[in-house]
């Protein structure tokens, strides 16, 4: 199984690359789910571009796509992740702290060994949209992501921006 998993396509795709894939429709479904999940949790507000403060930097939205696989190489799901282009943020203007608390593998392995030695029950959990749980300290404005259109909105989508209320993947916060 290890050899099969190593040979599988594990590339991450940009929006344009994804559109060239044979399974682009599956990625588009994943995009719709990702956007819907953010919208249902009020991670942003759509505002007219003219309502954004004058001189405020509006950062780009970036899509990242990946096929998630079982160990034998079969596709388990198509993943679309909406990210903000944090490289467009300026330290001291719209971000101050850069922190991404994560657990390293040696800590996880140590805890699993202890649990095995002590015959403890372990469980795994997966947080959906774990990163956008944190509130933003300063307002951040983002362009509408590629492929996202406003339903029933007057004017073009370029007339609108997203005012983020929560952190998104890619922000420096």
mmCIF file with all atom_site columns, C-alpha atoms in Angstrom, residues 101-117 120 122-125:
data_model
loop_
_atom_site.group_PDB
_atom_site.id
_atom_site.type_symbol
_atom_site.label_atom_id
_atom_site.label_alt_id
_atom_site.label_comp_id
_atom_site.label_asym_id
_atom_site.label_entity_id
_atom_site.label_seq_id
_atom_site.pdbx_PDB_ins_code
_atom_site.Cartn_x
_atom_site.Cartn_y
_atom_site.Cartn_z
_atom_site.occupancy
_atom_site.B_iso_or_equiv
_atom_site.pdbx_formal_charge
_atom_site.auth_seq_id
_atom_site.auth_comp_id
_atom_site.auth_asym_id
_atom_site.auth_atom_id
_atom_site.pdbx_PDB_model_num
ATOM 1  C CA . UNK A 1 101 ? -0.040  26.979 17.112 1.00 0.00 ? 101 UNK A CA 1
ATOM 2  C CA . UNK A 1 102 ? 0.324   23.402 15.936 1.00 0.00 ? 102 UNK A CA 1
ATOM 3  C CA . UNK A 1 103 ? 1.311   20.094 17.452 1.00 0.00 ? 103 UNK A CA 1
ATOM 4  C CA . UNK A 1 104 ? 4.450   18.384 16.235 1.00 0.00 ? 104 UNK A CA 1
ATOM 5  C CA . UNK A 1 105 ? 4.506   14.690 15.351 1.00 0.00 ? 105 UNK A CA 1
ATOM 6  C CA . UNK A 1 106 ? 6.879   13.686 18.146 1.00 0.00 ? 106 UNK A CA 1
ATOM 7  C CA . UNK A 1 107 ? 4.341   14.921 20.723 1.00 0.00 ? 107 UNK A CA 1
ATOM 8  C CA . UNK A 1 108 ? 1.531   12.978 19.071 1.00 0.00 ? 108 UNK A CA 1
ATOM 9  C CA . UNK A 1 109 ? 3.615   9.803  18.885 1.00 0.00 ? 109 UNK A CA 1
ATOM 10 C CA . UNK A 1 110 ? 4.648   10.180 22.522 1.00 0.00 ? 110 UNK A CA 1
ATOM 11 C CA . UNK A 1 111 ? 1.025   10.515 23.652 1.00 0.00 ? 111 UNK A CA 1
ATOM 12 C CA . UNK A 1 112 ? -0.010  7.500  21.570 1.00 0.00 ? 112 UNK A CA 1
ATOM 13 C CA . UNK A 1 113 ? 2.796   5.395  23.075 1.00 0.00 ? 113 UNK A CA 1
ATOM 14 C CA . UNK A 1 114 ? 1.772   6.422  26.611 1.00 0.00 ? 114 UNK A CA 1
ATOM 15 C CA . UNK A 1 115 ? -1.885  5.653  25.799 1.00 0.00 ? 115 UNK A CA 1
ATOM 16 C CA . UNK A 1 116 ? -0.883  2.207  24.485 1.00 0.00 ? 116 UNK A CA 1
ATOM 17 C CA . UNK A 1 117 ? 1.304   1.423  27.514 1.00 0.00 ? 117 UNK A CA 1
ATOM 18 C CA . UNK A 1 120 ? -6.060  4.031  27.374 1.00 0.00 ? 120 UNK A CA 1
ATOM 19 C CA . UNK A 1 122 ? -7.844  7.107  22.064 1.00 0.00 ? 122 UNK A CA 1
ATOM 20 C CA . UNK A 1 123 ? -10.002 8.842  19.500 1.00 0.00 ? 123 UNK A CA 1
ATOM 21 C CA . UNK A 1 124 ? -9.356  11.123 16.551 1.00 0.00 ? 124 UNK A CA 1
ATOM 22 C CA . UNK A 1 125 ? -11.418 14.197 15.770 1.00 0.00 ? 125 UNK A CA 1
#
